[in-house]
């Protein structure tokens, strides 16, 4: 019985962790994030479309705040990841004319098996295609 308790405690400890992948956390300024020359409204709309094309559930879409929150479907690798997309308007003070897009993907699992990084990659591929970015 003690062995079962030890294994159960280990499993609970592993599942209580959180993992995340973010280009928002590593970017010192929004200018370090991927940029788009299209207007803010077009980038925001394309980002919402990219989320839908990935079959992620949009839970929040606040254009004024430049925030989209979504949840990925459950799979063999995850219970569903939480994704937050931040869209930054051009910053004339920093002479940045680009609309910048950052993404954070996280899960409550101890290991993400690379899923959060793949979420970033898939999102940007869809967004780049929608906005015709090379």
Short mmCIF file of C-alpha atoms in Angstrom, two decimals:
data_model
loop_
_atom_site.label_atom_id
_atom_site.label_comp_id
_atom_site.label_asym_id
_atom_site.label_seq_id
_atom_site.Cartn_x
_atom_site.Cartn_y
_atom_site.Cartn_z
CA UNK A 1 0.00 0.00 0.00
CA UNK A 2 2.89 2.34 0.78
CA UNK A 3 4.27 1.85 -2.76
CA UNK A 4 0.91 2.86 -4.25
CA UNK A 5 0.84 5.98 -2.06
CA UNK A 6 4.36 6.91 -3.14
CA UNK A 7 3.55 6.49 -6.84
CA UNK A 8 0.31 8.45 -6.45
CA UNK A 9 2.14 11.28 -4.68
CA UNK A 10 4.71 11.38 -7.49
CA UNK A 11 2.03 11.51 -10.17
CA UNK A 12 0.19 14.30 -8.35
CA UNK A 13 3.40 16.28 -7.97
CA UNK A 14 4.11 16.02 -11.70
CA UNK A 15 0.61 16.99 -12.79
CA UNK A 16 0.48 20.00 -10.48
CA UNK A 17 3.24 21.79 -12.40
CA UNK A 18 2.78 24.31 -15.17
CA UNK A 19 4.81 24.61 -18.35
CA UNK A 20 4.71 27.42 -20.87
CA UNK A 21 6.32 28.71 -24.01
CA UNK A 22 6.23 32.42 -24.76
CA UNK A 23 7.87 34.90 -27.03
CA UNK A 24 6.33 37.65 -24.90
CA UNK A 25 8.48 36.76 -21.91
CA UNK A 26 11.71 36.67 -23.90
CA UNK A 27 11.11 39.83 -25.92
CA UNK A 28 12.59 42.87 -24.16
CA UNK A 29 10.24 45.13 -26.14
CA UNK A 30 7.32 44.52 -28.49
CA UNK A 31 9.69 45.51 -31.34
CA UNK A 32 11.44 42.16 -30.83
CA UNK A 33 8.21 40.29 -31.72
CA UNK A 34 7.13 39.31 -35.25
CA UNK A 35 5.82 42.39 -37.07
CA UNK A 36 3.26 43.01 -39.80
CA UNK A 37 2.80 46.03 -42.06
CA UNK A 38 -0.98 45.65 -42.33
CA UNK A 39 -3.30 47.80 -40.20
CA UNK A 40 -4.02 46.71 -36.63
CA UNK A 41 -7.62 45.71 -37.42
CA UNK A 42 -6.49 43.45 -40.28
CA UNK A 43 -3.85 41.75 -38.11
CA UNK A 44 -6.31 41.27 -35.25
CA UNK A 45 -8.89 39.75 -37.61
CA UNK A 46 -6.29 37.47 -39.20
CA UNK A 47 -5.17 36.34 -35.73
CA UNK A 48 -8.74 35.40 -34.78
CA UNK A 49 -9.07 33.56 -38.10
CA UNK A 50 -5.76 31.72 -37.50
CA UNK A 51 -7.01 30.55 -34.10
CA UNK A 52 -10.22 29.28 -35.70
CA UNK A 53 -8.33 27.50 -38.50
CA UNK A 54 -6.33 25.67 -35.84
CA UNK A 55 -9.61 24.51 -34.23
CA UNK A 56 -8.74 26.32 -31.02
CA UNK A 57 -11.64 27.66 -28.97
CA UNK A 58 -11.61 31.45 -28.70
CA UNK A 59 -12.50 32.30 -25.09
CA UNK A 60 -11.77 36.05 -25.24
CA UNK A 61 -11.31 38.43 -28.17
CA UNK A 62 -10.91 42.05 -27.08
CA UNK A 63 -9.82 44.14 -30.04
CA UNK A 64 -9.45 47.37 -28.03
CA UNK A 65 -7.05 45.64 -25.62
CA UNK A 66 -5.33 43.67 -28.40
CA UNK A 67 -5.90 40.37 -26.58
CA UNK A 68 -7.10 36.99 -27.79
CA UNK A 69 -7.35 34.05 -25.39
CA UNK A 70 -7.95 30.55 -26.64
CA UNK A 71 -7.84 26.92 -25.59
CA UNK A 72 -6.46 24.10 -27.71
CA UNK A 73 -8.37 20.82 -27.92
CA UNK A 74 -7.48 17.88 -25.72
CA UNK A 75 -5.21 15.31 -27.25
CA UNK A 76 -3.05 12.36 -26.31
CA UNK A 77 -0.31 14.88 -25.42
CA UNK A 78 -2.29 17.48 -23.51
CA UNK A 79 -5.41 18.24 -21.55
CA UNK A 80 -5.73 21.38 -23.64
CA UNK A 81 -3.33 24.31 -23.66
CA UNK A 82 -4.19 27.89 -22.75
CA UNK A 83 -3.04 30.35 -25.39
CA UNK A 84 -2.83 34.13 -25.05
CA UNK A 85 -2.10 36.30 -28.06
CA UNK A 86 -1.16 39.98 -27.62
CA UNK A 87 -1.33 42.32 -30.57
CA UNK A 88 0.53 45.61 -30.19
CA UNK A 89 -0.30 48.72 -32.17
CA UNK A 90 2.56 50.57 -33.90
CA UNK A 91 4.62 52.61 -31.43
CA UNK A 92 5.52 56.01 -32.87
CA UNK A 93 7.59 56.86 -29.78
CA UNK A 94 9.95 54.03 -30.62
CA UNK A 95 9.61 54.66 -34.35
CA UNK A 96 8.15 51.20 -34.83
CA UNK A 97 5.59 51.21 -37.65
CA UNK A 98 4.81 47.49 -37.42
CA UNK A 99 1.87 45.79 -35.72
CA UNK A 100 3.56 43.27 -33.38
CA UNK A 101 2.15 39.91 -32.30
CA UNK A 102 3.22 37.89 -29.25
CA UNK A 103 1.97 34.52 -28.07
CA UNK A 104 2.09 32.56 -24.83
CA UNK A 105 1.02 28.92 -24.70
CA UNK A 106 0.85 27.06 -21.42
CA UNK A 107 -0.45 23.90 -19.84
CA UNK A 108 -0.98 22.67 -16.29
CA UNK A 109 0.96 19.49 -17.03
CA UNK A 110 4.50 18.85 -15.81
CA UNK A 111 5.78 18.19 -19.34
CA UNK A 112 4.46 19.77 -22.50
CA UNK A 113 6.30 17.39 -24.87
CA UNK A 114 7.06 20.38 -27.12
CA UNK A 115 3.36 21.14 -27.62
CA UNK A 116 3.58 24.78 -26.52
CA UNK A 117 6.38 25.53 -28.98
CA UNK A 118 4.40 23.77 -31.72
CA UNK A 119 1.36 25.92 -30.85
CA UNK A 120 3.48 29.02 -31.47
CA UNK A 121 4.85 27.68 -34.73
CA UNK A 122 1.43 26.64 -36.06
CA UNK A 123 -0.18 29.93 -35.12
CA UNK A 124 2.50 32.05 -36.81
CA UNK A 125 2.40 29.87 -39.94
CA UNK A 126 -1.37 30.45 -40.23
CA UNK A 127 -1.06 34.16 -39.44
CA UNK A 128 1.80 34.66 -41.93
CA UNK A 129 -0.20 32.89 -44.63
CA UNK A 130 -3.30 34.98 -43.92
CA UNK A 131 -1.27 38.19 -44.03
CA UNK A 132 0.88 37.08 -46.98
CA UNK A 133 4.09 37.49 -45.00
CA UNK A 134 7.12 35.62 -46.47
#
